[in-house]
Short mmCIF file of C-alpha atoms in Angstrom, two decimals:
data_model
loop_
_atom_site.label_atom_id
_atom_site.label_comp_id
_atom_site.label_asym_id
_atom_site.label_seq_id
_atom_site.Cartn_x
_atom_site.Cartn_y
_atom_site.Cartn_z
CA MET Q 20 97.87 66.40 82.98
CA LEU Q 21 100.39 69.19 82.57
CA GLY Q 22 97.97 70.95 80.28
CA ASP Q 23 95.28 70.63 82.92
CA ILE Q 24 97.50 72.33 85.43
CA GLY Q 25 98.27 75.12 82.98
CA THR Q 26 94.58 75.62 82.36
CA LEU Q 27 93.87 75.55 86.07
CA VAL Q 28 96.46 78.21 86.82
CA LEU Q 29 95.31 80.45 83.98
CA GLN Q 30 91.58 80.16 84.69
CA GLY Q 31 92.14 80.39 88.45
CA THR Q 32 94.24 83.52 88.11
CA MET Q 33 91.61 85.24 86.02
CA ILE Q 34 88.40 84.30 87.83
CA SER Q 35 89.94 84.94 91.25
CA ALA Q 36 90.52 88.59 90.37
CA VAL Q 37 86.77 89.01 89.77
CA TYR Q 38 85.97 87.23 93.04
CA ALA Q 39 88.36 89.61 94.80
CA LEU Q 40 86.44 92.60 93.39
CA ILE Q 41 83.18 91.26 94.75
CA ALA Q 42 84.59 90.35 98.13
CA ILE Q 43 86.38 93.69 98.61
CA GLY Q 44 83.16 95.66 98.17
CA PHE Q 45 81.34 93.33 100.53
CA THR Q 46 84.04 93.48 103.19
CA MET Q 47 84.48 97.26 102.99
CA ILE Q 48 80.83 97.89 103.72
CA PHE Q 49 80.99 95.50 106.63
CA GLY Q 50 84.24 96.97 107.94
CA VAL Q 51 83.12 100.58 107.86
CA GLY Q 52 79.42 100.44 108.65
CA GLY Q 53 79.05 97.03 110.25
CA THR Q 54 76.43 96.19 107.62
CA LEU Q 55 76.09 92.78 106.02
CA ASN Q 56 74.89 93.84 102.59
CA LEU Q 57 72.99 90.92 101.11
CA ALA Q 58 71.96 93.15 98.22
CA HIS Q 59 75.58 93.20 97.09
CA GLY Q 60 74.82 90.27 94.77
CA ALA Q 61 71.80 92.08 93.33
CA LEU Q 62 74.12 94.92 92.32
CA ILE Q 63 76.30 92.42 90.46
CA MET Q 64 73.24 91.14 88.62
CA GLY Q 65 72.18 94.73 87.98
CA GLY Q 66 75.55 95.38 86.37
CA ALA Q 67 75.06 92.49 83.96
CA TYR Q 68 71.53 93.54 82.94
CA VAL Q 69 72.31 97.23 82.62
CA PHE Q 70 75.28 96.39 80.41
CA ALA Q 71 73.24 93.92 78.34
CA LEU Q 72 70.62 96.62 77.67
CA LEU Q 73 73.08 99.44 77.04
CA SER Q 74 75.34 97.45 74.73
CA ARG Q 75 72.44 96.91 72.35
CA SER Q 76 72.51 100.57 71.45
CA VAL Q 77 76.03 101.80 72.25
CA HIS Q 78 79.53 100.39 71.89
CA ALA Q 79 80.75 98.16 74.71
CA ALA Q 80 83.60 100.57 75.46
CA VAL Q 81 80.99 103.21 76.33
CA ALA Q 82 78.48 100.87 77.93
CA PHE Q 83 81.06 99.43 80.37
CA PRO Q 84 81.98 102.66 82.21
CA VAL Q 85 78.38 103.87 82.10
CA THR Q 86 77.23 100.61 83.69
CA ILE Q 87 79.82 100.95 86.44
CA ALA Q 88 78.62 104.49 87.15
CA VAL Q 89 74.95 103.43 87.17
CA ILE Q 90 75.54 100.58 89.62
CA ALA Q 91 77.75 102.75 91.83
CA LEU Q 92 74.91 105.27 92.03
CA LEU Q 93 72.33 102.55 92.68
CA SER Q 94 74.46 101.26 95.55
CA TRP Q 95 74.90 104.78 96.91
CA GLY Q 96 71.15 105.32 96.58
CA LEU Q 97 70.42 102.08 98.40
CA TYR Q 98 72.46 103.40 101.31
CA GLN Q 99 70.90 106.86 101.33
CA VAL Q 100 67.30 105.74 100.88
CA LEU Q 101 67.22 102.60 102.98
CA VAL Q 102 70.28 101.41 104.87
CA ARG Q 103 71.34 104.62 106.62
CA TRP Q 104 68.02 104.80 108.44
CA VAL Q 105 68.23 101.29 109.85
CA GLU Q 106 71.99 100.63 110.05
CA GLU Q 107 72.10 100.89 113.85
CA ASN Q 108 70.08 97.68 113.98
CA VAL Q 109 72.10 94.84 112.50
CA VAL Q 110 69.20 92.40 112.10
CA ILE Q 111 66.86 94.88 110.43
CA THR Q 112 69.62 95.98 108.04
CA PHE Q 113 70.36 92.37 107.19
CA LEU Q 114 66.69 91.65 106.50
CA ALA Q 115 66.22 94.89 104.56
CA THR Q 116 69.06 94.02 102.19
CA VAL Q 117 67.68 90.48 101.76
CA VAL Q 118 64.34 92.02 100.75
CA VAL Q 119 66.11 94.27 98.24
CA ALA Q 120 67.97 91.26 96.79
CA ILE Q 121 64.78 89.21 96.39
CA ALA Q 122 62.75 92.13 95.06
CA SER Q 123 65.43 92.84 92.44
CA THR Q 124 65.40 89.20 91.38
CA GLU Q 125 61.62 89.22 91.01
CA PHE Q 126 61.75 92.48 89.09
CA VAL Q 127 64.34 91.14 86.65
CA LEU Q 128 62.40 87.88 86.29
CA TYR Q 129 59.23 89.86 85.52
CA GLN Q 130 60.91 92.20 83.05
CA PHE Q 131 63.29 89.91 81.22
CA GLY Q 132 62.20 86.37 82.02
CA GLY Q 133 64.30 83.58 83.42
CA SER Q 134 66.37 82.65 80.40
CA PRO Q 135 69.94 83.93 80.15
CA ILE Q 136 70.55 87.10 78.18
CA GLY Q 137 73.76 86.95 76.19
CA MET Q 138 76.11 89.90 76.10
CA THR Q 139 79.56 90.63 74.80
CA LEU Q 140 82.10 92.89 76.36
CA ILE Q 141 84.63 91.79 73.81
CA SER Q 142 84.32 88.85 71.44
CA GLY Q 143 86.84 86.32 70.31
CA ALA Q 144 89.14 83.86 72.00
CA VAL Q 145 92.74 82.91 71.89
CA ASN Q 146 93.87 79.40 71.18
CA LEU Q 147 96.55 78.42 73.65
CA GLU Q 148 96.71 74.77 72.55
CA PRO Q 149 100.27 75.20 71.21
CA TYR Q 150 101.34 76.34 74.68
CA GLY Q 151 99.80 73.31 76.34
CA ILE Q 152 96.66 74.99 77.67
CA ASN Q 153 93.58 72.91 76.91
CA ALA Q 154 90.77 75.40 77.18
CA ARG Q 155 90.19 78.12 74.65
CA THR Q 156 90.62 81.27 76.67
CA ARG Q 157 88.26 84.05 75.71
CA TYR Q 158 89.43 87.63 75.44
CA VAL Q 159 86.74 88.72 77.88
CA GLN Q 160 88.48 86.69 80.57
CA PHE Q 161 91.72 88.57 79.97
CA VAL Q 162 89.91 91.90 79.98
CA GLY Q 163 88.13 90.90 83.19
CA PHE Q 164 91.43 90.05 84.80
CA VAL Q 165 93.13 93.29 83.77
CA VAL Q 166 90.17 95.49 84.69
CA SER Q 167 89.79 93.78 88.07
CA TRP Q 168 93.42 94.29 88.99
CA LEU Q 169 93.29 97.86 87.76
CA ALA Q 170 90.33 98.49 90.07
CA ILE Q 171 92.03 96.77 93.01
CA GLY Q 172 95.22 98.76 92.39
CA LEU Q 173 93.36 102.05 92.23
CA LEU Q 174 91.48 101.25 95.42
CA TRP Q 175 94.70 100.23 97.17
CA TYR Q 176 96.36 103.47 96.18
CA TYR Q 177 93.31 105.42 97.31
CA ILE Q 178 93.11 103.92 100.78
CA THR Q 179 96.85 103.90 101.51
CA HIS Q 180 98.09 107.08 99.84
CA THR Q 181 95.35 109.67 100.11
CA ASP Q 182 93.93 111.34 103.22
CA ASP Q 183 90.45 110.74 101.91
CA GLY Q 184 90.99 107.01 101.44
CA ARG Q 185 92.94 106.61 104.67
CA SER Q 186 89.89 107.98 106.48
CA VAL Q 187 87.85 105.07 105.12
CA LEU Q 188 90.30 102.55 106.56
CA ALA Q 189 90.56 104.55 109.77
CA ALA Q 190 86.79 104.55 110.21
CA SER Q 191 86.81 100.76 109.97
CA MET Q 192 89.36 100.57 112.82
CA SER Q 193 87.84 103.06 115.23
CA GLU Q 194 84.71 105.07 114.62
CA ARG Q 195 85.32 107.28 117.63
CA GLY Q 196 88.91 107.84 116.53
CA ALA Q 197 87.65 108.90 113.11
CA GLN Q 198 85.21 111.35 114.67
CA LEU Q 199 87.95 112.77 116.87
CA THR Q 200 90.05 113.50 113.80
CA GLY Q 201 87.23 115.30 112.03
CA VAL Q 202 86.11 112.50 109.71
CA ASP Q 203 82.52 112.79 108.54
CA LEU Q 204 81.34 109.23 109.18
CA HIS Q 205 78.24 109.59 107.06
CA ALA Q 206 80.31 110.77 104.10
CA VAL Q 207 82.75 107.90 104.58
CA ARG Q 208 79.94 105.33 104.64
CA SER Q 209 78.34 106.85 101.56
CA LYS Q 210 81.69 106.65 99.80
CA THR Q 211 82.13 102.98 100.73
CA TRP Q 212 78.76 102.14 99.20
CA LEU Q 213 79.66 104.07 96.08
CA ILE Q 214 82.99 102.23 95.75
CA ALA Q 215 81.47 98.82 96.54
CA GLY Q 216 78.78 99.49 93.94
CA ALA Q 217 81.35 100.38 91.29
CA LEU Q 218 83.25 97.15 92.02
CA ALA Q 219 80.04 95.08 91.96
CA GLY Q 220 79.00 96.67 88.66
CA THR Q 221 82.40 95.87 87.15
CA ALA Q 222 82.16 92.27 88.35
CA GLY Q 223 78.62 92.01 86.99
CA VAL Q 224 79.67 93.01 83.49
CA ILE Q 225 82.56 90.54 83.50
CA LEU Q 226 80.51 87.65 84.92
CA GLY Q 227 77.60 88.43 82.57
CA SER Q 228 79.93 88.45 79.58
CA THR Q 229 81.32 85.04 80.43
CA GLY Q 230 78.09 83.31 81.48
CA GLY Q 231 75.18 85.54 80.41
CA ALA Q 232 72.82 87.53 82.61
CA THR Q 233 70.27 85.55 84.61
CA PRO Q 234 68.02 86.56 87.52
CA LEU Q 235 69.85 84.30 89.94
CA MET Q 236 73.40 84.89 88.72
CA TRP Q 237 74.15 86.79 91.95
CA LEU Q 238 73.63 83.87 94.31
CA ASN Q 239 76.88 82.03 93.71
CA PRO Q 240 79.13 85.15 93.71
CA LEU Q 241 77.50 86.36 96.93
CA ALA Q 242 78.05 82.99 98.61
CA LEU Q 243 81.66 83.06 97.44
CA ALA Q 244 82.08 86.62 98.74
CA PHE Q 245 80.88 85.40 102.13
CA ILE Q 246 83.35 82.55 102.17
CA ILE Q 247 86.20 84.74 100.94
CA VAL Q 248 85.51 87.44 103.48
CA VAL Q 249 85.48 84.98 106.38
CA ILE Q 250 88.70 83.35 105.22
CA GLY Q 251 90.43 86.64 104.49
CA GLY Q 252 89.34 88.22 107.74
CA ILE Q 253 86.23 90.36 107.94
CA GLY Q 254 86.95 93.96 107.02
CA SER Q 255 90.38 93.28 105.52
CA ILE Q 256 90.95 94.21 101.90
CA LYS Q 257 94.31 92.48 101.67
CA GLY Q 258 92.79 89.34 103.17
CA SER Q 259 89.97 89.42 100.63
CA VAL Q 260 92.38 89.48 97.70
CA ILE Q 261 94.42 86.59 99.05
CA ALA Q 262 91.36 84.54 100.04
CA ALA Q 263 89.77 85.21 96.65
CA TYR Q 264 92.78 83.58 95.05
CA VAL Q 265 92.66 80.63 97.45
CA ILE Q 266 88.97 80.06 96.70
CA GLY Q 267 89.31 80.72 92.97
CA PHE Q 268 92.11 78.20 92.62
CA LEU Q 269 90.32 75.63 94.79
CA GLU Q 270 87.27 75.97 92.59
CA GLN Q 271 89.26 75.51 89.39
CA PHE Q 272 91.10 72.60 90.94
CA THR Q 273 87.82 70.86 91.75
CA VAL Q 274 86.40 71.56 88.31
CA THR Q 275 89.50 70.22 86.60
CA PHE Q 276 90.23 67.16 88.68
CA VAL Q 277 87.02 66.22 90.49
CA GLY Q 278 84.15 67.39 88.33
CA HIS Q 279 81.98 70.39 87.74
CA GLY Q 280 79.29 69.22 90.12
CA PHE Q 281 81.65 69.49 93.10
CA ARG Q 282 82.60 73.07 92.30
CA GLY Q 283 81.58 74.63 95.60
CA ILE Q 284 82.20 71.76 98.00
CA LEU Q 285 85.90 72.25 98.68
CA SER Q 286 85.39 75.97 99.37
CA LEU Q 287 82.73 75.09 101.94
CA VAL Q 288 85.06 72.62 103.60
CA VAL Q 289 87.75 75.31 103.84
CA LEU Q 290 85.14 77.71 105.24
CA VAL Q 291 84.19 75.26 107.97
CA VAL Q 292 87.85 74.67 108.85
CA PHE Q 293 88.41 78.42 109.17
CA LEU Q 294 85.26 78.95 111.22
CA LEU Q 295 86.37 76.22 113.61
CA TYR Q 296 90.08 76.94 113.93
CA MET Q 297 90.68 80.49 112.73
CA PRO Q 298 87.43 82.43 112.95
CA GLN Q 299 89.25 85.75 112.71
CA GLY Q 300 90.54 84.80 109.25
CA LEU Q 301 93.93 85.43 107.71
CA TYR Q 302 93.99 89.17 108.30
CA GLY Q 303 91.13 89.55 110.76
CA ARG Q 304 93.07 92.11 112.77
CA GLU Q 305 91.96 94.96 110.58
CA PHE Q 306 88.46 94.35 111.84
CA ALA Q 307 88.48 96.24 115.08
CA HIS Q 308 85.19 97.76 116.02
CA ASP Q 309 85.07 99.44 119.38
CA MET E 21 92.91 141.20 128.06
CA THR E 22 91.57 137.74 127.54
CA ASP E 23 88.22 136.56 126.25
CA PRO E 24 86.66 133.25 127.19
CA ILE E 25 87.27 130.95 124.23
CA LEU E 26 85.11 128.17 125.65
CA GLU E 27 82.05 128.84 127.78
CA VAL E 28 79.92 126.16 129.34
CA ASP E 29 76.72 127.45 130.86
CA ASP E 30 74.25 125.48 132.97
CA LEU E 31 75.15 122.17 131.32
CA ASN E 32 72.86 119.24 132.09
CA VAL E 33 73.32 115.72 130.80
CA TYR E 34 71.01 112.80 131.48
CA TYR E 35 71.74 109.12 130.96
CA GLY E 36 68.27 107.66 131.06
CA LYS E 37 66.98 108.56 134.50
CA SER E 38 70.35 109.38 136.00
CA HIS E 39 71.33 113.01 136.04
CA ALA E 40 75.03 112.90 135.13
CA LEU E 41 75.75 116.63 134.99
CA LYS E 42 73.71 119.07 137.06
CA GLY E 43 74.05 122.60 135.83
CA VAL E 44 77.79 122.79 135.29
CA SER E 45 79.16 126.18 134.26
CA LEU E 46 82.72 127.22 133.55
CA SER E 47 84.58 129.48 131.21
CA ILE E 48 88.03 129.05 129.83
CA ASP E 49 90.23 131.90 128.70
CA GLU E 50 92.44 131.83 125.67
CA GLY E 51 95.93 130.55 126.41
CA GLU E 52 95.33 129.15 129.88
CA ILE E 53 95.46 125.64 131.26
CA TYR E 54 92.18 124.95 132.98
CA GLY E 55 91.97 121.92 135.24
CA VAL E 56 88.89 119.91 136.10
CA ILE E 57 89.45 117.51 138.95
CA GLY E 58 87.20 115.11 140.77
CA PRO E 59 86.79 111.44 141.53
CA ASN E 60 86.09 108.72 139.02
CA GLY E 61 82.48 108.94 137.81
CA ALA E 62 82.02 112.56 138.86
CA GLY E 63 81.14 113.68 135.33
CA LYS E 64 84.42 115.02 133.93
CA THR E 65 84.36 112.80 130.87
CA THR E 66 80.66 113.41 130.35
CA MET E 67 81.35 117.13 130.24
CA LEU E 68 84.10 116.70 127.64
CA ASN E 69 81.87 114.38 125.60
CA ALA E 70 79.15 117.02 125.64
CA ILE E 71 81.56 119.71 124.47
CA ALA E 72 82.81 117.47 121.65
CA GLY E 73 79.23 116.86 120.57
CA PHE E 74 79.12 113.16 121.44
CA VAL E 75 76.26 113.26 123.95
CA GLU E 76 72.94 115.10 124.07
CA TYR E 77 72.81 117.93 126.56
CA GLU E 78 70.77 120.83 127.87
CA GLY E 79 72.31 124.22 128.44
CA SER E 80 74.73 126.07 126.25
CA ILE E 81 78.29 125.50 125.13
CA ARG E 82 79.92 128.33 123.23
CA TYR E 83 83.26 128.00 121.51
CA ASP E 84 84.92 131.02 119.94
CA GLY E 85 81.60 132.83 119.94
CA ALA E 86 79.59 130.05 118.26
CA ASP E 87 76.90 127.91 119.88
CA LEU E 88 78.19 124.33 119.54
CA ALA E 89 74.68 122.86 119.61
CA ARG E 90 74.45 123.91 115.98
CA VAL E 91 77.88 122.60 114.92
CA SER E 92 78.54 118.99 113.90
CA PRO E 93 81.29 117.05 115.73
CA GLN E 94 83.50 117.05 112.64
CA GLN E 95 83.11 120.80 112.19
CA ILE E 96 84.02 121.31 115.85
CA VAL E 97 87.29 119.48 115.11
CA ARG E 98 87.88 121.56 111.99
CA ASP E 99 87.35 124.71 114.05
CA GLY E 100 90.26 123.73 116.28
CA LEU E 101 88.57 122.27 119.37
CA ILE E 102 90.35 118.93 119.67
CA TYR E 103 89.51 116.17 122.12
CA CYS E 104 91.99 113.59 123.35
CA THR E 105 89.89 110.92 125.05
CA GLU E 106 90.75 108.78 128.03
CA ASP E 107 90.57 105.66 125.79
CA ARG E 108 92.78 107.52 123.28
CA ASP E 109 90.84 105.97 120.39
CA LEU E 110 93.93 105.54 118.23
CA PHE E 111 93.81 103.60 114.98
CA PRO E 112 95.29 100.32 116.25
CA TYR E 113 96.64 98.95 112.96
CA PHE E 114 97.94 102.20 111.59
CA SER E 115 101.57 103.09 112.19
CA VAL E 116 102.53 106.01 114.38
CA HIS E 117 103.06 108.05 111.24
CA GLU E 118 99.68 107.14 109.73
CA ASN E 119 97.94 107.96 113.01
CA LEU E 120 99.57 111.38 112.97
CA LEU E 121 98.59 111.93 109.32
CA MET E 122 95.00 111.07 110.23
CA GLY E 123 95.05 113.91 112.74
CA ALA E 124 95.65 116.28 109.84
CA GLN E 125 93.41 114.53 107.29
CA PHE E 126 91.07 117.50 106.88
CA ARG E 127 93.84 120.10 106.43
CA ASP E 128 94.77 121.31 102.98
CA ASP E 129 97.94 123.25 103.72
CA ARG E 130 100.54 120.51 103.15
CA ASP E 131 103.50 122.65 104.22
CA ALA E 132 101.94 123.50 107.56
CA VAL E 133 101.12 119.81 108.08
CA GLN E 134 104.78 118.90 107.43
CA ASP E 135 105.88 121.53 109.93
CA ASP E 136 103.49 120.14 112.52
CA LEU E 137 104.76 116.60 111.90
CA ALA E 138 108.30 117.77 112.56
CA MET E 139 107.09 119.62 115.67
CA VAL E 140 105.33 116.52 117.08
CA TYR E 141 108.34 114.28 116.43
CA GLU E 142 110.57 116.83 118.09
CA LEU E 143 108.20 117.14 121.05
CA PHE E 144 108.01 113.35 121.48
CA PRO E 145 111.30 111.76 120.34
CA ARG E 146 109.88 108.35 121.32
CA LEU E 147 107.35 108.68 118.51
CA ASP E 148 110.10 109.64 116.09
CA GLU E 149 111.93 106.40 116.92
CA ARG E 150 108.75 104.40 116.30
CA ARG E 151 107.35 105.99 113.15
CA GLU E 152 106.56 102.67 111.47
CA GLN E 153 105.37 100.81 114.56
CA GLU E 154 101.68 99.95 114.78
CA ALA E 155 99.88 101.91 117.47
CA GLU E 156 98.42 98.76 118.99
CA THR E 157 101.83 97.34 119.84
CA MET E 158 103.05 100.34 121.81
CA SER E 159 103.12 100.86 125.57
CA GLY E 160 100.45 102.89 127.32
CA GLY E 161 102.73 105.88 127.68
CA GLU E 162 103.72 105.85 124.03
CA GLN E 163 100.08 105.54 123.04
CA GLN E 164 99.27 108.55 125.19
CA MET E 165 102.03 110.53 123.47
CA LEU E 166 100.65 109.43 120.13
CA ALA E 167 97.14 110.48 121.12
CA VAL E 168 98.40 113.93 122.10
CA GLY E 169 100.53 114.05 118.95
CA ARG E 170 97.57 113.15 116.75
CA ALA E 171 95.51 115.85 118.43
CA LEU E 172 98.28 118.38 117.79
CA MET E 173 98.27 117.42 114.10
CA SER E 174 94.74 118.82 113.92
CA ASP E 175 96.22 122.26 114.65
CA PRO E 176 94.20 122.83 117.83
CA ASP E 177 93.28 126.16 119.38
CA VAL E 178 91.86 124.36 122.38
CA LEU E 179 93.02 120.91 123.44
CA MET E 180 90.83 118.84 125.73
CA LEU E 181 92.76 116.14 127.56
CA ASP E 182 90.94 113.44 129.51
CA GLU E 183 93.10 111.67 132.11
CA PRO E 184 96.38 111.94 130.19
CA THR E 185 98.37 110.47 133.10
CA LEU E 186 96.09 107.54 133.97
CA GLY E 187 98.07 104.35 134.45
CA LEU E 188 101.37 105.83 133.30
CA ALA E 189 104.80 105.49 134.91
CA PRO E 190 106.18 108.61 136.66
CA VAL E 191 108.95 109.02 134.08
CA ILE E 192 106.36 109.08 131.25
CA ILE E 193 104.15 111.46 133.22
CA GLN E 194 107.16 113.76 133.39
CA ASP E 195 107.51 113.64 129.59
CA ILE E 196 103.81 114.46 129.14
CA SER E 197 104.19 117.17 131.74
CA ASP E 198 107.08 118.82 129.90
CA ALA E 199 105.18 118.62 126.62
CA LEU E 200 102.12 120.33 128.13
CA GLU E 201 104.26 123.14 129.53
CA ARG E 202 105.88 123.72 126.16
CA LEU E 203 102.55 123.72 124.33
CA SER E 204 101.09 126.11 126.86
CA GLU E 205 104.03 128.48 126.42
CA GLN E 206 103.29 128.47 122.71
CA GLY E 207 99.80 129.77 123.47
CA LEU E 208 97.71 126.61 123.30
CA THR E 209 94.60 126.59 125.47
CA ILE E 210 94.26 123.34 127.42
CA LEU E 211 91.29 121.89 129.24
CA LEU E 212 92.68 119.19 131.48
CA ALA E 213 90.40 116.66 133.17
CA GLU E 214 92.30 114.66 135.78
CA GLN E 215 91.75 112.39 138.74
CA ASN E 216 95.42 112.96 139.44
CA SER E 217 94.88 116.23 141.33
CA THR E 218 98.57 116.78 142.00
CA PHE E 219 99.27 116.75 138.27
CA ALA E 220 96.35 119.08 137.52
CA LEU E 221 97.30 121.49 140.31
CA ARG E 222 100.87 121.62 139.04
CA HIS E 223 99.82 122.76 135.56
CA ALA E 224 96.47 124.49 135.71
CA GLU E 225 96.14 128.18 136.45
CA ARG E 226 92.48 127.81 137.35
CA LEU E 227 90.51 124.73 138.33
CA SER E 228 87.11 123.34 139.08
CA LEU E 229 86.30 120.43 141.34
CA ILE E 230 83.44 118.25 140.11
CA GLU E 231 81.72 115.79 142.42
CA THR E 232 78.61 113.79 141.48
CA GLY E 233 77.87 115.97 138.49
CA GLU E 234 78.17 119.35 140.18
CA ILE E 235 80.93 121.90 140.52
CA GLU E 236 81.78 121.99 144.21
CA LEU E 237 84.58 124.48 144.02
CA ALA E 238 86.18 126.74 141.44
CA GLY E 239 89.18 128.99 141.76
CA THR E 240 92.83 129.62 141.06
CA SER E 241 95.56 127.10 141.58
CA ALA E 242 96.70 128.92 144.72
CA GLU E 243 93.19 128.84 146.18
CA PHE E 244 92.99 125.11 145.55
CA HIS E 245 96.37 124.56 147.19
CA ASP E 246 95.22 126.37 150.33
CA ASN E 247 91.82 124.76 150.49
CA GLU E 248 91.55 122.38 153.41
CA TYR E 249 88.94 120.11 151.78
CA VAL E 250 90.86 119.74 148.51
CA ARG E 251 94.09 119.02 150.37
CA GLU E 252 92.58 116.36 152.54
CA ALA E 253 90.31 114.69 150.00
CA TYR E 254 92.38 114.95 146.83
CA VAL E 255 95.97 116.10 147.12
CA GLY E 256 97.10 114.04 150.08
CA VAL E 257 96.59 110.73 148.32
CA HIS E 258 99.06 111.42 145.54
#
């Protein structure tokens, strides 16, 4: 029992950091451009496949940053080529990103088939049995945790301590205000897509390394991002981090004490409760579109 | 000798079928306070929005020799033509200090930005006392001061103010009033759009009266004071 709790805390702490990465990217794009990017999950999947392919020929330490850069550019490209032309219309943007998500899935299915492709960011595991932790914790989970928090920390510093980053947050509060202070809205939106892409790519590599790359691996993370963003408050980065931890721990709790099959149920219950009683979320105030 | 720093010539703006501005022309000299008065809905805000590049227009707007039709809104800001809107458009969840920093976000000269911060806090001591307070939680008057302060952080050559006294208490209006006088003495050019004609007449050297999208009258402050129509229709009420 005690060991279960130790495992729960450890696993929850680590997986929640990755969820936070995914949710932050998702919420930033919504906060700044008002776009619900359903292709966000496809970028996560893209990260896993790009890394799987690259790591066959180069060392993982090289493949990881290259993958992040590739996915960041893909995300940026998605904005420049498609989204920026339709973003004024919420429904069309929504549908366009759904099409991109499904097309990417079909493409991956066609190219690589439906079976999981294994990949290793870092191999090996640590045995924590002597410390009362039941599960063997793999190194990749630790790396995922550290990298995720590094990314979150960098992003936090960027948006709170630099003029450039503050403009991103400012644009999510008041577009007109941002224009009045000389912010180039198009540049800010492009930057958000670039950042969200980098975060999605990072998450993709970590998720792929723990569970393998599959064509539909993006579905669950995207659904979780949705739930996390609603609970945290749409557009709020701080809220996303906190809600990611709530959801991550809930998930681990269910897996440990209820059963693997019920993994997503409790999160959905919490989502419904929030939608009914606190639709603005924990930190919904940062979402303030005029 | 003074050159016009901002010239609006035959400005027309349409909202769908309605003709919001009908051939408005005016020119503003460097260093002056120019007032635009007129009732609500006359087109004052529309004119400022056109100058700032927020609405489509016909006609020409020249600022510092350049045709603004070819300049993006953010470049207009960088060139020192700063617009303080009636809605203020502050960043509600940023502190006073962060809002002011946003005003200077495109400037690279950190020392000059620090000097301007000190200047704004000295100009509006109320902002100094509330540096860490979120803009959203402040009173209307404090928000107006913050909006002006943020505009000043952009190092303006021309400041466009839309209804800076609307809904404010007389004591706050006096503070804004004093600030405008000081800024004007320092050489700032101000384009002041006001329904509050008394306030505009007190500060502006030259004025225009806009009614239903057209300039009905233009002249010096003294001419406006002596004009029977202006006195009866606009000044008497306040």
